[in-house]
Amino acid sequence: MKVSYKTVSAKVTKTDLLVVLLPEGRKPKLPGGVSIPKSVAASFSGKSRETRFTDAIDGPAERVLLIGLGEGTSFDLETVRRAAAIAAQKAEKTDAASVTFWVDLKLGKSAQDFGQALGEGLTMGAYQLVDFKSSPKKRSLKKVVIQASKEITSGAKIGEIVGGGNTLARRLQDTPANMMRPKDMVAEARKIAKGSARISVKALDEKAMEKLGMGSLLSVSRGSSEPAYLIHLVYKPTKKAKRKICLVGKGLTFDSGGISIKPSARMDEMKYDMSGGAAVLGTFHALAGLHPEVEVHGLVPTSENMPDAMSVKPGDVVTASNGLTIEVLNTDAEGRLILADALAYAGKTIKPDAMIDLATLTGAVVVALGHELTGVMGNDEALSDALVASGKTTGELVWPLPIIDFHKEDMKGSVGDLKNIGSPSTGAGSCTAGAFLSNFVGEIPWAHLDIAGTAWGATNRDYQGGSAGTGVGVRLLLDYLMKQA
Ligand code: BES
Ligand code: ZN
Ligand code: ZN
C-alpha cells in the first residue's frame, strides 16, 4: 500500500473509493465534482464512527464513504484512528485498489495529532493477519491518497511510520512458533538494522552468554532444540543524545511451560509469548523513520521453553550473571528468568538513564486488569507516570500496580538467594513477578510493563482486536521516546 499526499485545493482524481471524514452537526461538504444521492447525505449526522456507503452519481470517485468524527473542533484521536481503519477495511471488502481520503478541516493546534492518528489508523487498519493458506487472499488496496492541510499531512506521515512499527510487531506475533523461532527473531532484528544507517545489531549466542555467566537466561532453553540468543539493537541519532533509554522485551517464541507443563487448552496462544520482543523490534523499525534525538538500546532475550530430558527441573538452582542464585520452583515462570540476565546486562554494559521492559509475564495481570490495560510496576514513579501519560495519548492504556517490600521478601529463597515464584498464600502474581525482576535492575530508573493481557485478545477497536496480536507497546514506547528527545 503506497500512500501519497495532496492538499484539499487540488482536484480529486479518479479513485475507487472516496472517504470523507466529517464532524457532527454540519451539512456534509463533499469535494467539487463529486455527487451522491441526496438521501444519503441527508440521513448522515456525523456521529463518531457513523458511516454511509454509496455509489457516486457523478465525478471522479466510483463510490463514496462518509465517516463521522463526532462533536467538537478537535477530535478524539481514538475516533480518528478507528475512522481511518474502518475506511481501509471497507476498501478491502469492496475490492477497491485506490482510496482517497478527503479531510477538509481546519484544526489549529490539534491538526498534527489528528493527522498522526489518521496515519496510524490507516496503516493498522490495513494490516491483515498473515495467512498460511495454500492460496492466500490477495490484498486489493494498493494506492492511498490523503488530501488534507499541510499540518494534517505532516502528522499523517508520522502516523504511517508509527503504524508500520505496530504492524511489524503484529506480523512477528501472528507468525506461528515453528516459523518465528529465536533465530527468526534474530533475522528480523538484522533486517531492521540493515534498513537504517543509525541502527546496529549484535546477537549474543549461547557461547557468548555462557561466558557472561547468564545461567538464568540459558536455563530456559535447555529443553529446546532451538538455541537462545540475546539480541542487542542500538539506535543512535546523528547528534550526541542527551538521554540513553534501554528497552527490554521478553522474546519467548513458544512457552509450553517446560517440565511444569501448561494445560493443552489454548496452549497455541503461547506463540504470543514473544510479544514484548516484537514490540521492541517494531519500535526500532519505526525509530529508523522518526529519528528522534535520543539514544535507544533494545534487548530481546529470545528462546523457547520446552519439556525434555535436558530441561531445567523444578527445584534446580541456577546462577544469574549478577551472581544471584535462583531456585527454579516452577519452570513455567521462565519469562523472569530470561529478563533477569537481560536487565543485569543492561545495567552492566549499557548503563542507560532509564530502562523499560515489556513482557507477557503473568496470567495474574489478565485477572487484575483484563485485556485493555497494561500493568506498570517499577522503582521510579516519574517513569511510570510518563508511561501512563503516553498510554492516554496513544490509547494503549497503562495502569500502575505496586511492588512493596513484602513482595520482595516473598521472592527470597531458602535454598538459593531467590525463588522464581511467590508463596501460594501471597497471591499478587504480577507484583511478585515484578519484585523478582527488581533484583536485577540496580539503581537504574526502571519500569516493567506486564502486557500478558493486552498483547492479544483485546476488544475490537477497528484497527486491532480479536484473537490476533495487537502490537501493544510500539505506539506507547514511541510516544514516550519522542518526548525524551
Ligand atoms: N507466558 C506466561 C504468562 C501468560 C499466561 C501470558 C497467560 C499470557 C497468558 C508466563 O511465562 C507464565 O507462565 N507465568 C506463570 C507464572 C506462575 C507459574 C508463577 C503464570 O502466570 O501462570
Ligand atoms: Zn511460562
Ligand atoms: Zn512465558
XYZ file of C-alpha atoms and ligand atoms in Angstrom:
509
model
C 0.000 0.000 0.000
C 1.530 3.261 -1.169
C 0.367 6.483 0.479
C 0.756 9.879 -1.166
C -0.339 13.327 -0.080
C -2.149 16.302 -1.661
C -3.834 19.472 -0.476
C -7.589 19.986 -0.457
C -7.191 22.734 -3.038
C -6.162 20.069 -5.589
C -8.915 18.315 -7.540
C -9.860 14.785 -6.557
C -8.638 12.478 -9.311
C -10.049 9.102 -10.321
C -10.429 6.775 -7.342
C -12.308 3.579 -6.468
C -13.326 4.868 -3.068
C -13.545 8.407 -1.758
C -13.562 8.613 2.044
C -14.855 11.858 3.529
C -14.277 12.444 7.252
C -16.975 14.707 8.661
C -17.729 16.356 12.008
C -21.091 16.058 13.710
C -23.740 18.711 13.270
C -22.596 20.170 9.953
C -24.016 19.528 6.498
C -21.703 17.063 4.722
C -19.359 19.022 2.444
C -18.033 16.992 -0.488
C -15.156 17.887 -2.816
C -16.067 19.667 -6.044
C -17.491 17.485 -8.825
C -18.464 14.599 -6.525
C -22.161 13.930 -6.211
C -24.028 11.289 -4.210
C -27.748 10.598 -3.710
C -29.346 13.387 -1.661
C -30.975 10.938 0.746
C -27.567 9.537 1.764
C -26.166 12.896 2.787
C -29.440 13.963 4.397
C -29.585 10.997 6.756
C -25.965 11.358 7.886
C -25.385 13.160 11.174
C -21.608 12.746 11.673
C -21.708 10.889 14.988
C -18.441 9.192 15.961
C -17.843 6.248 13.581
C -21.204 6.626 11.857
C -20.869 5.511 8.216
C -22.741 5.900 4.912
C -21.573 3.983 1.878
C -22.911 4.690 -1.594
C -22.190 4.581 -5.313
C -21.395 8.063 -6.601
C -23.794 9.574 -9.131
C -21.110 11.538 -10.836
C -17.481 12.624 -10.560
C -14.030 11.035 -10.167
C -14.994 8.558 -7.419
C -16.710 5.210 -8.062
C -18.014 5.017 -4.516
C -18.159 7.292 -1.508
C -17.863 6.501 2.189
C -18.846 9.160 4.719
C -17.462 8.649 8.238
C -18.445 10.665 11.302
C -15.880 12.154 13.684
C -18.289 13.194 16.433
C -18.647 16.577 18.023
C -16.157 19.366 18.536
C -13.390 21.169 16.746
C -10.526 18.951 17.898
C -11.490 15.317 17.742
C -10.972 12.310 19.947
C -7.861 10.651 18.489
C -9.220 7.171 19.082
C -12.221 8.086 16.909
C -9.870 9.288 14.168
C -7.798 6.076 14.289
C -10.916 3.980 14.131
C -12.442 6.006 11.299
C -9.316 5.564 9.177
C -9.240 1.845 9.947
C -12.907 1.432 9.023
C -12.131 3.052 5.671
C -9.126 0.785 4.999
C -11.218 -2.292 5.763
C -14.146 -1.140 3.656
C -11.725 -0.700 0.768
C -10.522 -4.315 1.143
C -14.065 -5.643 1.475
C -15.214 -3.880 -1.679
C -12.063 -4.777 -3.649
C -11.053 -1.145 -4.079
C -7.497 -0.729 -5.378
C -7.382 3.018 -4.767
C -8.719 5.169 -1.944
C -8.713 8.925 -1.485
C -9.188 10.415 1.979
C -10.731 13.866 1.913
C -10.224 15.829 5.133
C -11.320 19.425 4.715
C -10.984 20.554 8.340
C -9.247 23.495 9.974
C -7.962 22.089 13.239
C -5.430 24.620 14.539
C -3.030 23.182 17.096
C -4.538 19.709 17.082
C -4.016 19.200 13.327
C -0.682 17.353 13.641
C -2.068 14.885 16.232
C -5.193 14.375 14.139
C -3.007 13.577 11.137
C -0.879 11.148 13.131
C -3.977 9.309 14.343
C -5.237 9.166 10.761
C -1.960 7.697 9.507
C -1.819 5.192 12.370
C -5.434 4.098 11.899
C -5.000 3.680 8.163
C -1.803 1.631 8.446
C -3.024 -0.503 11.335
C -6.490 -0.959 9.832
C -4.971 -2.199 6.583
C -2.953 -4.876 8.407
C -4.102 -8.362 7.610
C -3.251 -11.437 9.552
C -0.501 -13.303 7.744
C -2.296 -16.321 6.439
C -0.675 -19.594 5.608
C -3.325 -20.981 3.280
C -2.075 -22.689 0.137
C -3.695 -19.942 -1.938
C -3.666 -16.813 0.223
C -6.123 -13.977 -0.416
C -4.587 -11.142 -2.441
C -4.940 -7.657 -0.998
C -6.827 -5.198 -3.159
C -5.786 -1.845 -1.702
C -2.664 -0.564 -3.495
C -2.868 3.189 -3.558
C -3.997 5.726 -0.965
C -4.127 9.494 -1.422
C -4.651 11.731 1.590
C -5.951 15.193 0.743
C -5.705 17.484 3.767
C -3.963 20.541 5.215
C -0.158 20.659 5.458
C -0.310 20.121 9.234
C -2.555 17.082 8.973
C -0.374 15.686 6.199
C 2.818 16.082 8.207
C 1.159 14.260 11.125
C -0.118 11.509 8.853
C 3.429 10.812 7.619
C 4.498 10.233 11.235
C 1.405 8.113 11.815
C 2.291 5.941 8.846
C 5.725 5.219 10.346
C 4.341 4.591 13.843
C 1.601 2.348 12.431
C 4.265 0.498 10.431
C 6.094 -0.283 13.680
C 2.871 -1.630 15.151
C 2.118 -3.866 12.167
C 5.681 -5.199 12.076
C 5.254 -6.285 15.693
C 1.902 -7.871 14.852
C 3.335 -9.829 11.935
C 6.019 -11.277 14.221
C 3.400 -12.079 16.873
C 0.939 -13.716 14.499
C 3.527 -15.880 12.746
C 3.323 -19.459 14.072
C 6.033 -20.505 16.503
C 7.557 -23.007 14.066
C 8.287 -20.085 11.724
C 9.134 -17.477 14.366
C 11.883 -19.211 16.297
C 14.614 -17.437 18.285
C 16.835 -17.473 15.191
C 13.995 -15.903 13.164
C 13.723 -13.110 15.745
C 17.466 -12.555 15.240
C 16.988 -12.453 11.462
C 14.174 -9.893 11.846
C 16.399 -7.714 14.049
C 19.195 -7.880 11.470
C 16.755 -6.859 8.724
C 15.708 -3.802 10.747
C 19.347 -2.796 11.313
C 20.130 -3.274 7.636
C 17.392 -0.806 6.746
C 18.932 2.091 8.692
C 22.399 3.619 8.981
C 21.575 4.661 12.542
C 20.707 1.202 13.822
C 23.211 -1.528 14.596
C 22.652 -5.002 15.971
C 24.515 -7.858 17.540
C 23.153 -11.165 18.757
C 24.901 -12.929 21.614
C 24.748 -16.693 21.112
C 24.709 -19.313 23.867
C 28.500 -19.498 23.990
C 28.808 -15.746 24.451
C 26.103 -15.781 27.102
C 27.816 -18.625 28.958
C 30.981 -16.530 29.092
C 28.962 -13.730 30.674
C 27.546 -16.138 33.242
C 23.921 -15.847 32.132
C 22.871 -19.087 33.789
C 19.331 -17.888 34.403
C 18.593 -16.997 30.779
C 20.314 -20.137 29.483
C 18.379 -22.476 31.785
C 15.089 -21.793 29.972
C 16.050 -23.130 26.538
C 17.845 -26.219 27.809
C 14.919 -28.417 26.792
C 14.631 -26.911 23.327
C 16.435 -27.807 20.123
C 16.359 -24.097 19.269
C 19.297 -22.198 20.754
C 18.675 -18.985 22.687
C 20.003 -15.541 21.775
C 20.258 -12.133 23.342
C 19.582 -9.565 20.634
C 21.082 -6.106 21.229
C 19.921 -3.310 18.919
C 21.291 0.232 19.160
C 19.756 3.346 17.647
C 21.983 6.435 17.648
C 20.842 9.864 16.455
C 23.206 11.974 14.353
C 23.870 14.471 17.161
C 25.047 13.271 20.554
C 21.913 12.410 22.506
C 21.235 13.777 25.974
C 19.452 10.645 27.116
C 20.008 6.926 26.725
C 16.989 4.630 27.133
C 17.064 0.835 27.158
C 14.058 -1.261 26.126
C 13.927 -4.938 27.042
C 11.363 -7.324 25.514
C 10.560 -10.904 26.511
C 11.042 -12.979 23.376
C 9.765 -16.457 24.302
C 8.846 -17.758 20.845
C 6.927 -20.589 22.497
C 6.151 -21.208 26.141
C 4.942 -24.759 26.771
C 5.675 -24.267 30.468
C 8.590 -26.729 30.291
C 8.526 -29.574 32.850
C 5.839 -27.605 34.736
C 3.868 -28.049 31.543
C 0.814 -25.920 30.764
C -2.648 -27.416 30.159
C -3.223 -28.137 26.450
C -6.288 -25.914 26.079
C -5.186 -22.685 24.386
C -1.522 -23.588 24.644
C -1.285 -22.483 20.991
C -1.623 -18.907 22.268
C 1.835 -19.208 23.786
C 3.316 -18.365 20.379
C 2.493 -14.835 21.577
C 4.948 -15.093 24.455
C 7.437 -13.144 22.336
C 5.168 -10.083 22.180
C 7.481 -7.955 24.341
C 10.344 -8.709 21.955
C 8.094 -7.988 18.976
C 7.244 -4.593 20.497
C 10.942 -3.742 20.829
C 11.631 -4.735 17.205
C 8.567 -2.822 15.961
C 9.742 0.244 17.882
C 13.195 0.076 16.287
C 11.672 -0.306 12.831
C 9.809 2.961 13.404
C 12.800 4.753 15.018
C 14.566 4.418 11.681
C 11.922 6.669 10.134
C 11.314 9.030 13.055
C 14.957 9.627 14.072
C 14.416 11.308 17.473
C 17.394 12.819 19.330
C 17.629 10.078 21.941
C 19.894 7.025 22.110
C 17.882 3.825 22.324
C 19.071 0.325 23.135
C 16.831 -2.682 22.591
C 17.460 -6.018 24.249
C 15.484 -9.084 23.283
C 16.319 -12.280 25.132
C 14.748 -14.902 22.894
C 14.278 -18.621 23.476
C 11.805 -21.497 23.590
C 10.565 -23.209 26.766
C 10.094 -26.947 26.166
C 9.988 -30.153 28.245
C 12.813 -32.576 27.530
C 15.357 -34.780 29.260
C 17.741 -31.808 29.167
C 15.198 -29.338 30.597
C 15.677 -27.406 33.786
C 13.673 -29.180 36.514
C 11.594 -27.838 39.395
C 13.994 -27.415 42.307
C 17.087 -26.817 40.165
C 19.247 -23.875 41.176
C 20.698 -21.566 38.518
C 23.068 -18.600 38.791
C 22.351 -15.292 37.057
C 25.068 -13.012 35.643
C 24.882 -10.649 38.640
C 25.821 -13.564 40.912
C 22.381 -14.169 42.434
C 21.274 -17.795 42.670
C 17.685 -18.722 41.822
C 15.737 -21.800 42.830
C 13.500 -22.654 39.867
C 10.381 -23.918 41.630
C 8.191 -23.648 38.542
C 9.680 -23.895 35.055
C 6.654 -22.023 33.672
C 7.781 -18.840 35.433
C 10.504 -18.581 32.767
C 9.994 -15.038 31.481
C 11.521 -13.538 34.592
C 14.493 -15.897 34.237
C 15.420 -14.611 30.783
C 14.653 -10.992 31.697
C 16.867 -11.236 34.800
C 20.075 -11.655 32.779
C 18.973 -9.151 30.134
C 18.308 -6.478 32.787
C 21.596 -7.214 34.532
C 23.399 -6.951 31.163
C 21.773 -3.554 30.554
C 22.967 -2.282 33.935
C 26.493 -3.605 33.472
C 27.236 -2.809 29.823
C 24.724 -0.184 28.610
C 24.190 1.881 31.776
C 21.074 3.650 30.483
C 19.345 6.635 32.083
C 16.186 4.556 32.256
C 15.046 1.110 31.265
C 11.645 -0.249 30.367
C 10.877 -3.922 29.993
C 7.812 -5.384 28.296
C 6.736 -8.936 28.916
C 3.776 -11.262 28.675
C 4.824 -12.182 32.170
C 1.837 -13.294 34.235
C -1.645 -14.708 33.813
C -2.413 -12.788 37.007
C -2.311 -9.428 35.219
C -5.134 -10.615 32.943
C -7.216 -11.252 36.059
C -6.284 -7.883 37.574
C -6.587 -5.608 34.534
C -8.146 -7.602 31.681
C -7.241 -7.091 28.031
C -7.473 -3.298 27.761
C -4.882 -2.215 30.324
C -1.182 -2.947 30.647
C 0.172 -3.126 34.197
C 3.186 -0.971 35.068
C 5.486 -1.511 38.050
C 8.976 -0.337 38.888
C 11.222 1.742 41.070
C 10.607 5.222 39.651
C 7.292 6.996 39.905
C 8.148 9.665 37.327
C 8.920 6.978 34.748
C 5.681 5.069 35.475
C 3.745 8.347 35.316
C 5.288 9.148 31.936
C 4.198 5.747 30.612
C 0.681 6.195 31.997
C 0.566 9.581 30.197
C 1.777 8.042 26.926
C -0.917 5.414 27.375
C -3.576 8.100 27.406
C -2.185 9.764 24.267
C -1.910 6.540 22.299
C -4.925 4.650 23.618
C -2.570 1.867 24.801
C -3.748 2.266 28.376
C -1.368 1.631 31.279
C -2.286 1.234 34.955
C 0.120 1.207 37.952
C 0.489 -1.849 40.177
C 2.592 -1.861 43.367
C 5.804 -3.640 44.309
C 6.169 -3.463 48.104
C 8.874 -4.857 50.404
C 6.513 -7.672 51.311
C 6.542 -8.868 47.677
C 10.359 -8.629 47.548
C 10.662 -10.532 50.809
C 8.370 -13.240 49.466
C 10.666 -13.870 46.486
C 13.697 -14.601 48.729
C 14.682 -18.266 48.568
C 15.517 -20.781 51.251
C 17.868 -22.832 49.062
C 19.000 -20.058 46.687
C 19.078 -16.276 47.060
C 15.760 -16.062 45.228
C 12.962 -18.366 44.136
C 11.179 -17.834 40.857
C 7.593 -17.952 42.171
C 5.848 -16.370 45.144
C 4.340 -18.309 48.036
C 0.844 -19.670 47.322
C -0.652 -17.627 50.176
C 0.768 -14.337 48.863
C -1.254 -14.043 45.658
C -0.481 -10.841 43.693
C 1.318 -12.857 40.999
C 2.084 -9.822 38.840
C 3.564 -7.882 41.757
C 5.750 -10.761 42.950
C 6.999 -11.211 39.355
C 7.901 -7.507 39.335
C 9.543 -7.895 42.745
C 11.685 -10.740 41.361
C 12.853 -8.529 38.458
C 13.748 -5.677 40.813
C 16.753 -7.746 41.966
C 18.397 -7.272 38.549
C 17.988 -3.539 37.856
C 20.277 -1.991 40.488
C 19.846 1.770 40.870
C 18.672 2.450 37.318
C 15.198 4.022 36.968
C 13.123 1.121 35.699
C 9.580 0.321 34.632
C 8.176 -3.124 33.973
C 5.154 -3.404 31.665
C 3.188 -6.639 32.028
C 1.461 -6.978 28.655
C 0.078 -10.510 29.127
C -3.481 -9.162 28.876
C -3.002 -6.582 26.135
C -0.695 -8.365 23.679
C -3.573 -10.274 22.096
C -7.257 -10.962 22.648
C -8.189 -7.292 23.081
C -11.598 -5.941 22.174
C -12.324 -4.802 18.633
C -11.191 -1.218 18.035
C -11.374 -1.463 14.217
C -7.589 -1.021 13.846
C -6.892 -4.023 16.106
C -8.696 -6.536 18.261
C -9.992 -10.067 18.351
C -7.820 -13.096 18.910
C -4.791 -11.791 16.957
C -1.773 -9.842 18.200
C -2.158 -6.128 18.939
C 1.435 -4.938 18.638
C 0.910 -3.336 22.034
C 3.840 -1.303 23.311
C 5.112 0.046 19.996
C 2.977 3.181 19.878
C 3.330 3.600 23.639
C 7.142 3.408 23.593
C 7.440 5.651 20.546
C 5.310 8.315 22.216
C 7.495 8.072 25.329
C 10.759 8.145 23.326
C 9.697 11.109 21.156
C 9.071 13.041 24.372
C 12.633 12.266 25.582
C 14.217 13.911 22.555
N 3.836 -16.590 29.468
C 3.257 -16.872 30.713
C 2.277 -15.809 31.189
C 0.953 -15.734 30.454
C -0.090 -16.545 30.831
C 0.771 -14.824 29.469
C -1.302 -16.443 30.188
C -0.453 -14.694 28.838
C -1.481 -15.518 29.193
C 4.334 -16.966 31.802
O 5.537 -17.466 31.398
C 3.778 -17.888 32.849
O 3.516 -18.999 32.536
N 3.593 -17.370 34.055
C 3.026 -18.123 35.107
C 3.772 -17.800 36.370
C 3.438 -18.689 37.530
C 3.945 -20.084 37.282
C 4.056 -18.097 38.769
C 1.549 -17.756 35.244
O 1.209 -16.584 35.117
O 0.745 -18.655 35.458
Zn 5.557 -19.586 31.370
Zn 6.020 -17.144 29.373
